[in-house]
Coordinates of C-alpha atoms in Angstrom, one line a residue:
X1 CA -39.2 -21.9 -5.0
X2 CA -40.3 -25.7 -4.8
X3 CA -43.3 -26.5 -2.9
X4 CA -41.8 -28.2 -0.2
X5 CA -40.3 -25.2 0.1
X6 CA -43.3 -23.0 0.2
X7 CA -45.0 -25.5 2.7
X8 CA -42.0 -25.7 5.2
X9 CA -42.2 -21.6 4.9
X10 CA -45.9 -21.8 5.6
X11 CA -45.5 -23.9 8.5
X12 CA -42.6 -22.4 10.3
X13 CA -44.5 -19.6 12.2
X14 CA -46.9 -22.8 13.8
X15 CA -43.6 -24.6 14.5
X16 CA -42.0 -21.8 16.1
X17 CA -45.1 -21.3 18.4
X18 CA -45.1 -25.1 19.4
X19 CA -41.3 -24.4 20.2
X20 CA -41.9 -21.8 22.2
X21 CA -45.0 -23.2 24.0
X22 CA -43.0 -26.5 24.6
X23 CA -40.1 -24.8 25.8
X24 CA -40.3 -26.6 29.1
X25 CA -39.9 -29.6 27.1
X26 CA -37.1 -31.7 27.0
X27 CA -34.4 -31.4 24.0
X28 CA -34.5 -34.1 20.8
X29 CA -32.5 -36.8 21.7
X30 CA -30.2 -38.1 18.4
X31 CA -32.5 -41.1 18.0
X32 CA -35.2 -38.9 18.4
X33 CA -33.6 -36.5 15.3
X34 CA -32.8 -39.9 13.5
X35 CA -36.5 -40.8 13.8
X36 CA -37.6 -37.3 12.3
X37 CA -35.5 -37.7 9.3
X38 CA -36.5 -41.4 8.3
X39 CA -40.0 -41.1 9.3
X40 CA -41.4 -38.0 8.8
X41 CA -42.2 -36.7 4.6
X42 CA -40.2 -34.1 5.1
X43 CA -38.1 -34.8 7.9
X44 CA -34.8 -34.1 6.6
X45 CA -35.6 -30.7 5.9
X46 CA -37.4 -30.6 9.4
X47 CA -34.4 -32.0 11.1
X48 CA -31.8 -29.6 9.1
X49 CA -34.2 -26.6 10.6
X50 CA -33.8 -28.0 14.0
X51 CA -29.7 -28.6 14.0
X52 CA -29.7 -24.7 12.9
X53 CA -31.9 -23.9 15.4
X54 CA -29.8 -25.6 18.3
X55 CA -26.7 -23.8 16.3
X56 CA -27.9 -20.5 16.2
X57 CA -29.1 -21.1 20.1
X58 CA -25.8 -22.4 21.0
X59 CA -24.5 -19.2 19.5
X60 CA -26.1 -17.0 21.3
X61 CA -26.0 -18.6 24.5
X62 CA -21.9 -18.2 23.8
X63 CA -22.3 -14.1 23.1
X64 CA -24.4 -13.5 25.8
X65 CA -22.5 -15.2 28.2
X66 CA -19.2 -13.7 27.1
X67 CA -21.5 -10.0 27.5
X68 CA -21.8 -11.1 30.8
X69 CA -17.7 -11.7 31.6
X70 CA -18.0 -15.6 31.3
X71 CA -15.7 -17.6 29.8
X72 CA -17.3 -18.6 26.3
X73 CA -17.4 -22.7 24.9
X74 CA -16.2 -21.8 21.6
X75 CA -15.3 -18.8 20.0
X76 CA -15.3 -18.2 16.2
X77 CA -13.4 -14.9 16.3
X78 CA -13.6 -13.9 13.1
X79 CA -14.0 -17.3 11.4
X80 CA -16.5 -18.3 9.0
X81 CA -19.6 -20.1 11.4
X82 CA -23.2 -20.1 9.3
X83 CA -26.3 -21.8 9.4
X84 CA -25.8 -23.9 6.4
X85 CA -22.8 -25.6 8.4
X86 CA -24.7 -27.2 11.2
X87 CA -25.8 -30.8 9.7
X88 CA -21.8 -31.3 8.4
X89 CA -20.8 -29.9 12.0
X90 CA -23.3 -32.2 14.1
X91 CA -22.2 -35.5 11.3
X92 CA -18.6 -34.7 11.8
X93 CA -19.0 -34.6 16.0
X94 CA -20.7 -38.4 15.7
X95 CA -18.4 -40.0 13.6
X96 CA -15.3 -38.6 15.2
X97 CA -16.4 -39.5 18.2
X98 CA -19.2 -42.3 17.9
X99 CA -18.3 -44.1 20.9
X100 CA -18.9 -40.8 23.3
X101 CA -22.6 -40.5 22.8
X102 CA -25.6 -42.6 22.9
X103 CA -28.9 -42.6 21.3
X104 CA -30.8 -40.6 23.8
X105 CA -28.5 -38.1 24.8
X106 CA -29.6 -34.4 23.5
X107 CA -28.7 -33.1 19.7
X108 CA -27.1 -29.9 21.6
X109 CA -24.8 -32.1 23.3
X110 CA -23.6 -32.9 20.0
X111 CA -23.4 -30.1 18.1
X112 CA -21.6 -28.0 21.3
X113 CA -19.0 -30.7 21.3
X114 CA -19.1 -29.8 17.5
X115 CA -18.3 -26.1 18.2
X116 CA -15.8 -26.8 20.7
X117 CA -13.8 -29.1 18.4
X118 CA -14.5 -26.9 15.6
X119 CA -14.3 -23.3 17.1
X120 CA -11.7 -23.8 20.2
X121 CA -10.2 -20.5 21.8
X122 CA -7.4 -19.2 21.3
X123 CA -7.0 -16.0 23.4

């Protein structure tokens, strides 16, 4: 394992408490995600671990909706959805449609258009 590897590791259990103690905080805005990854050592491994965190919320948010009788956003039904996918889902949502968001609008706004284009219902 390479030792950015080991540190990010190391790290995550203090990230995941500031997450959680910030969560009155307001989402990352895409500037604020482009910022992380030219700014920051290792920022685009930060910023990868943030666009699967707002996929695997944006996940669950859909399942525990739909366990509650609500129509879900998206709906993978069987199709392949995993972690590793979120930075080419999120990329794929601004280039097709570059001229719908702006710099500070939130990252989960992108990547739930994403999973809308990308996982639309069919039943």
């Amino acid at each position: 394992m390479s030792r950015t590897a080991v540190l990010l590791l190391l790290r995550l259990p203090v990230l995941l408490l500031a997450l959680a103690a910030g969560a009155g905080a307001q989402a990352m805005s895409i500037r604020e995600l482009r910022m992380l990854e030219t700014n920051e050592k290792d920022g685009k491994a930060y910023a990868s671990y943030y666009l699967v965190g707002v996929l695997e919320g944006l996940r669950e948010g859909v399942e525990a909706a739909q366990r509650n009788g609500q129509k879900p956003i998206f709906c993978v039904e069987g199709r392949r959805l995993e972690p590793s996918m979120a930075r080419s889902l999120y990329q794929t949502e601004l280039t097709r449609n570059a001229d719908s968001y702006e710099a500070d609008m939130p990252v989960q706004l992108v990547m739930s258009g994403a999973l809308k284009n990308s996982f639309r219902c069919t039943r």
